[in-house]
Amino acid sequence: MFLIFPTNKEKRGAIQPVTLLFIVICVVIYLIHFFGILFLPDKAKFEQYWIVFFGLIPKTHDVSGYITHIFAHEEFWHLFWNMIYLLFFGTIVEKRIGSVLFFYFFLVSGVVAALTFVLTMPVSASVSMLGASGAISACEGAFLILVPKGKIHLRWFLLLLIHPYTGKISVPKWTAWILVWIWFARDFYYAFLSLKGHYLTNVAFTAHVGGCIFGILFGCACRLMEKAKPEMFQDSEVAEKENAESD
């Protein structure tokens, strides 16, 4: 097994409270689902209730799903990768704009991503959407604007039989900016193919695209607000410097 993922090289304890709160909520809800499937006798009924309660299903017009879907993940790797990227991008964006604003930004991003998903799906569609990917894509978009010269430090992990190996890769400035644009281009491409019916997938690429565009627009708005009220935001150069520091 080989994994490679971004890590935040700020000093220890730098994870921000709202980012941590969202991660804890997602993990707790996943564990409830995991143990429910594992131990409850009627697994099918539990799964049905689970999806109805947390999932966003376009044809039901259930308003609560626009929020609840953010915190529910069915598969371990879906949760794992979402939390890794939320930890990285969420920590940096929250530190840049403050915890209160980040709290509302993340929830509104999830709603916008969900709206994008619903508007691009047939009205009669019975599919459901789960996961924080759309809101996290918004964090990536905000990162592009708020920390344009930010660095991404990559950590790799390799498991051969039972022996683990790990290491770090430090990439130059601007690489983060380029990588996020590549991720956005990939999501846009697959969203286009899925809308045309040429690519069948259970990934809500349209939600990713909608979330990222909203994050970019939000980041631009913050930049304008920063000129009027600079005390509300951490300076971008300070954020970039702290993100580049080693433990």
CSV table of N, CA and C in Angstrom, one decimal, residues 54-136:
chain,number,residue,atom,x,y,z
A,54,PHE,N,-29.2,11.4,6.8
A,54,PHE,CA,-28.0,12.2,6.5
A,54,PHE,C,-27.9,12.6,5.0
A,55,GLY,N,-28.3,11.8,4.1
A,55,GLY,CA,-28.0,12.0,2.7
A,55,GLY,C,-28.9,13.2,2.1
A,56,LEU,N,-28.3,13.7,1.0
A,56,LEU,CA,-29.0,14.7,0.2
A,56,LEU,C,-29.6,14.0,-1.0
A,57,ILE,N,-30.9,13.8,-1.0
A,57,ILE,CA,-31.6,13.1,-2.1
A,57,ILE,C,-32.4,14.2,-2.9
A,58,PRO,N,-32.0,14.5,-4.2
A,58,PRO,CA,-32.7,15.6,-4.9
A,58,PRO,C,-34.2,15.5,-5.0
A,59,LYS,N,-34.8,14.3,-5.2
A,59,LYS,CA,-36.2,14.2,-5.4
A,59,LYS,C,-37.0,14.3,-4.1
A,60,THR,N,-36.4,14.3,-2.9
A,60,THR,CA,-37.1,14.4,-1.7
A,60,THR,C,-37.3,15.8,-1.2
A,61,HIS,N,-36.5,16.7,-1.7
A,61,HIS,CA,-36.6,18.1,-1.4
A,61,HIS,C,-36.4,18.4,0.2
A,62,ASP,N,-35.7,17.5,0.8
A,62,ASP,CA,-35.4,17.6,2.3
A,62,ASP,C,-34.4,18.6,2.5
A,63,VAL,N,-34.7,19.8,3.1
A,63,VAL,CA,-33.8,20.9,3.3
A,63,VAL,C,-32.7,20.5,4.3
A,64,SER,N,-32.9,19.7,5.3
A,64,SER,CA,-31.9,19.4,6.2
A,64,SER,C,-30.7,18.6,5.6
A,65,GLY,N,-31.0,17.9,4.5
A,65,GLY,CA,-29.9,17.2,3.8
A,65,GLY,C,-28.8,18.1,3.3
A,66,TYR,N,-29.1,19.4,3.1
A,66,TYR,CA,-28.1,20.3,2.6
A,66,TYR,C,-27.0,20.5,3.6
A,67,ILE,N,-27.3,20.3,4.9
A,67,ILE,CA,-26.3,20.4,5.9
A,67,ILE,C,-25.8,19.0,6.4
A,68,THR,N,-26.7,18.1,6.6
A,68,THR,CA,-26.3,16.8,7.3
A,68,THR,C,-25.4,16.0,6.4
A,69,HIS,N,-25.5,16.2,5.0
A,69,HIS,CA,-24.7,15.3,4.2
A,69,HIS,C,-23.2,15.6,4.3
A,70,ILE,N,-22.9,16.8,4.8
A,70,ILE,CA,-21.5,17.2,4.9
A,70,ILE,C,-20.8,16.3,5.9
A,71,PHE,N,-21.4,15.8,6.9
A,71,PHE,CA,-20.7,15.1,8.0
A,71,PHE,C,-20.8,13.6,8.0
A,72,ALA,N,-21.5,13.1,7.0
A,72,ALA,CA,-21.6,11.6,6.9
A,72,ALA,C,-20.8,11.0,5.8
A,73,HIS,N,-20.1,10.0,6.1
A,73,HIS,CA,-19.3,9.2,5.1
A,73,HIS,C,-19.5,7.7,5.3
A,74,GLU,N,-19.7,7.0,4.2
A,74,GLU,CA,-20.0,5.6,4.3
A,74,GLU,C,-18.8,4.8,4.3
A,75,GLU,N,-17.8,5.1,3.6
A,75,GLU,CA,-16.6,4.3,3.4
A,75,GLU,C,-15.4,4.9,4.2
A,76,PHE,N,-14.5,4.1,4.7
A,76,PHE,CA,-13.3,4.5,5.5
A,76,PHE,C,-12.4,5.5,4.6
A,77,TRP,N,-12.1,5.1,3.4
A,77,TRP,CA,-11.2,5.8,2.6
A,77,TRP,C,-11.8,7.2,2.2
A,78,HIS,N,-13.1,7.2,2.0
A,78,HIS,CA,-13.8,8.5,1.7
A,78,HIS,C,-13.6,9.4,2.9
A,79,LEU,N,-13.8,8.9,4.1
A,79,LEU,CA,-13.6,9.7,5.3
A,79,LEU,C,-12.1,10.1,5.5
A,80,PHE,N,-11.2,9.1,5.3
A,80,PHE,CA,-9.8,9.4,5.5
A,80,PHE,C,-9.3,10.5,4.6
A,81,TRP,N,-9.5,10.4,3.3
A,81,TRP,CA,-9.0,11.5,2.4
A,81,TRP,C,-9.7,12.8,2.6
A,82,ASN,N,-11.0,12.8,2.9
A,82,ASN,CA,-11.6,14.1,3.2
A,82,ASN,C,-11.1,14.8,4.4
A,83,MET,N,-10.8,14.0,5.5
A,83,MET,CA,-10.3,14.6,6.7
A,83,MET,C,-8.8,15.0,6.5
A,84,ILE,N,-8.1,14.3,5.7
A,84,ILE,CA,-6.7,14.7,5.5
A,84,ILE,C,-6.7,16.1,4.8
A,85,TYR,N,-7.5,16.3,3.8
A,85,TYR,CA,-7.5,17.6,3.1
A,85,TYR,C,-8.2,18.7,3.9
A,86,LEU,N,-9.2,18.3,4.7
A,86,LEU,CA,-9.8,19.3,5.6
A,86,LEU,C,-8.8,19.7,6.6
A,87,LEU,N,-8.0,18.8,7.1
A,87,LEU,CA,-7.0,19.2,8.1
A,87,LEU,C,-6.0,20.2,7.5
A,88,PHE,N,-5.6,19.9,6.3
A,88,PHE,CA,-4.6,20.8,5.7
A,88,PHE,C,-5.2,22.1,5.3
A,89,PHE,N,-6.2,22.1,4.4
A,89,PHE,CA,-6.7,23.4,3.8
A,89,PHE,C,-7.6,24.1,4.9
A,90,GLY,N,-8.3,23.3,5.7
A,90,GLY,CA,-9.2,24.0,6.7
A,90,GLY,C,-8.4,24.7,7.7
A,91,THR,N,-7.3,24.1,8.2
A,91,THR,CA,-6.4,24.8,9.2
A,91,THR,C,-5.9,26.1,8.7
A,92,ILE,N,-5.4,26.1,7.4
A,92,ILE,CA,-4.8,27.3,6.9
A,92,ILE,C,-5.8,28.4,6.6
A,93,VAL,N,-6.9,28.0,6.0
A,93,VAL,CA,-8.0,29.0,5.7
A,93,VAL,C,-8.6,29.6,7.0
A,94,GLU,N,-8.8,28.7,8.0
A,94,GLU,CA,-9.4,29.2,9.3
A,94,GLU,C,-8.5,30.1,10.0
A,95,LYS,N,-7.2,29.8,9.9
A,95,LYS,CA,-6.2,30.7,10.6
A,95,LYS,C,-6.1,32.1,9.9
A,96,ARG,N,-6.4,32.0,8.6
A,96,ARG,CA,-6.3,33.2,7.8
A,96,ARG,C,-7.5,34.1,8.0
A,97,ILE,N,-8.7,33.5,8.1
A,97,ILE,CA,-9.9,34.4,8.2
A,97,ILE,C,-10.6,34.4,9.6
A,98,GLY,N,-10.1,33.5,10.5
A,98,GLY,CA,-10.7,33.5,11.8
A,98,GLY,C,-11.7,32.4,12.0
A,99,SER,N,-11.9,31.9,13.2
A,99,SER,CA,-12.7,30.7,13.4
A,99,SER,C,-14.2,30.9,13.2
A,100,VAL,N,-14.7,32.1,13.6
A,100,VAL,CA,-16.1,32.3,13.4
A,100,VAL,C,-16.5,32.4,12.0
A,101,LEU,N,-15.8,33.2,11.2
A,101,LEU,CA,-16.1,33.3,9.8
A,101,LEU,C,-15.9,31.9,9.1
A,102,PHE,N,-14.9,31.2,9.5
A,102,PHE,CA,-14.6,29.9,8.8
A,102,PHE,C,-15.8,28.9,9.1
A,103,PHE,N,-16.3,29.0,10.3
A,103,PHE,CA,-17.5,28.1,10.7
A,103,PHE,C,-18.6,28.3,9.7
A,104,TYR,N,-19.0,29.5,9.5
A,104,TYR,CA,-20.1,29.8,8.5
A,104,TYR,C,-19.7,29.5,7.1
A,105,PHE,N,-18.5,29.9,6.8
A,105,PHE,CA,-18.0,29.6,5.4
A,105,PHE,C,-18.1,28.1,5.0
A,106,PHE,N,-17.7,27.3,5.9
A,106,PHE,CA,-17.7,25.8,5.7
A,106,PHE,C,-19.1,25.3,5.5
A,107,LEU,N,-20.0,25.7,6.3
A,107,LEU,CA,-21.4,25.2,6.2
A,107,LEU,C,-22.0,25.8,5.0
A,108,VAL,N,-21.9,27.1,4.7
A,108,VAL,CA,-22.4,27.6,3.5
A,108,VAL,C,-21.8,27.0,2.2
A,109,SER,N,-20.6,26.7,2.3
A,109,SER,CA,-19.9,26.0,1.1
A,109,SER,C,-20.6,24.6,0.9
A,110,GLY,N,-20.9,23.9,2.0
A,110,GLY,CA,-21.5,22.6,1.8
A,110,GLY,C,-22.9,22.8,1.1
A,111,VAL,N,-23.6,23.8,1.5
A,111,VAL,CA,-24.9,24.1,0.9
A,111,VAL,C,-24.8,24.4,-0.5
A,112,VAL,N,-23.8,25.3,-0.9
A,112,VAL,CA,-23.6,25.7,-2.3
A,112,VAL,C,-23.3,24.5,-3.1
A,113,ALA,N,-22.4,23.6,-2.6
A,113,ALA,CA,-22.0,22.4,-3.3
A,113,ALA,C,-23.2,21.5,-3.5
A,114,ALA,N,-24.0,21.4,-2.5
A,114,ALA,CA,-25.2,20.6,-2.6
A,114,ALA,C,-26.2,21.1,-3.6
A,115,LEU,N,-26.3,22.4,-3.7
A,115,LEU,CA,-27.2,23.1,-4.6
A,115,LEU,C,-26.7,22.8,-6.1
A,116,THR,N,-25.4,22.9,-6.2
A,116,THR,CA,-24.8,22.6,-7.6
A,116,THR,C,-25.1,21.2,-8.0
A,117,PHE,N,-25.0,20.2,-7.0
A,117,PHE,CA,-25.3,18.8,-7.3
A,117,PHE,C,-26.8,18.6,-7.7
A,118,VAL,N,-27.7,19.3,-6.9
A,118,VAL,CA,-29.1,19.1,-7.2
A,118,VAL,C,-29.5,19.7,-8.5
A,119,LEU,N,-29.0,20.9,-8.8
A,119,LEU,CA,-29.3,21.6,-10.0
A,119,LEU,C,-28.8,20.9,-11.3
A,120,THR,N,-27.8,20.0,-11.1
A,120,THR,CA,-27.3,19.3,-12.3
A,120,THR,C,-27.7,17.9,-12.4
A,121,MET,N,-28.7,17.5,-11.5
A,121,MET,CA,-29.2,16.2,-11.5
A,121,MET,C,-30.7,16.2,-11.9
A,122,PRO,N,-31.2,15.1,-12.6
A,122,PRO,CA,-32.6,15.1,-12.9
A,122,PRO,C,-33.5,15.2,-11.7
A,123,VAL,N,-34.6,15.8,-11.8
A,123,VAL,CA,-35.5,16.1,-10.7
A,123,VAL,C,-35.9,14.7,-10.0
A,124,SER,N,-36.1,13.7,-10.8
A,124,SER,CA,-36.5,12.4,-10.4
A,124,SER,C,-35.4,11.5,-9.8
A,125,ALA,N,-34.2,12.0,-9.8
A,125,ALA,CA,-33.1,11.2,-9.4
A,125,ALA,C,-33.2,10.7,-8.0
A,126,SER,N,-33.0,9.4,-7.8
A,126,SER,CA,-33.1,8.9,-6.4
A,126,SER,C,-31.7,8.7,-5.8
A,127,VAL,N,-30.6,9.2,-6.4
A,127,VAL,CA,-29.3,9.0,-5.9
A,127,VAL,C,-29.2,10.0,-4.7
A,128,SER,N,-28.2,9.7,-3.8
A,128,SER,CA,-28.0,10.5,-2.6
A,128,SER,C,-26.6,11.0,-2.6
A,129,MET,N,-26.3,12.1,-1.9
A,129,MET,CA,-24.9,12.6,-1.8
A,129,MET,C,-24.6,12.6,-0.4
A,130,LEU,N,-23.4,12.1,-0.1
A,130,LEU,CA,-22.8,12.1,1.3
A,130,LEU,C,-21.4,12.6,1.2
A,131,GLY,N,-21.0,13.3,2.3
A,131,GLY,CA,-19.5,13.6,2.4
A,131,GLY,C,-19.3,15.1,2.3
A,132,ALA,N,-18.1,15.5,2.9
A,132,ALA,CA,-17.7,16.9,3.0
A,132,ALA,C,-16.9,17.4,1.8
A,133,SER,N,-16.8,16.6,0.7
A,133,SER,CA,-15.9,16.9,-0.4
A,133,SER,C,-16.2,18.3,-1.0
A,134,GLY,N,-17.5,18.6,-1.2
A,134,GLY,CA,-17.9,19.9,-1.7
A,134,GLY,C,-17.4,21.1,-0.9
A,135,ALA,N,-17.6,21.0,0.4
A,135,ALA,CA,-17.1,22.0,1.3
A,135,ALA,C,-15.6,22.1,1.4
A,136,ILE,N,-15.0,21.0,1.3
A,136,ILE,CA,-13.5,21.0,1.3
A,136,ILE,C,-13.0,21.6,0.0
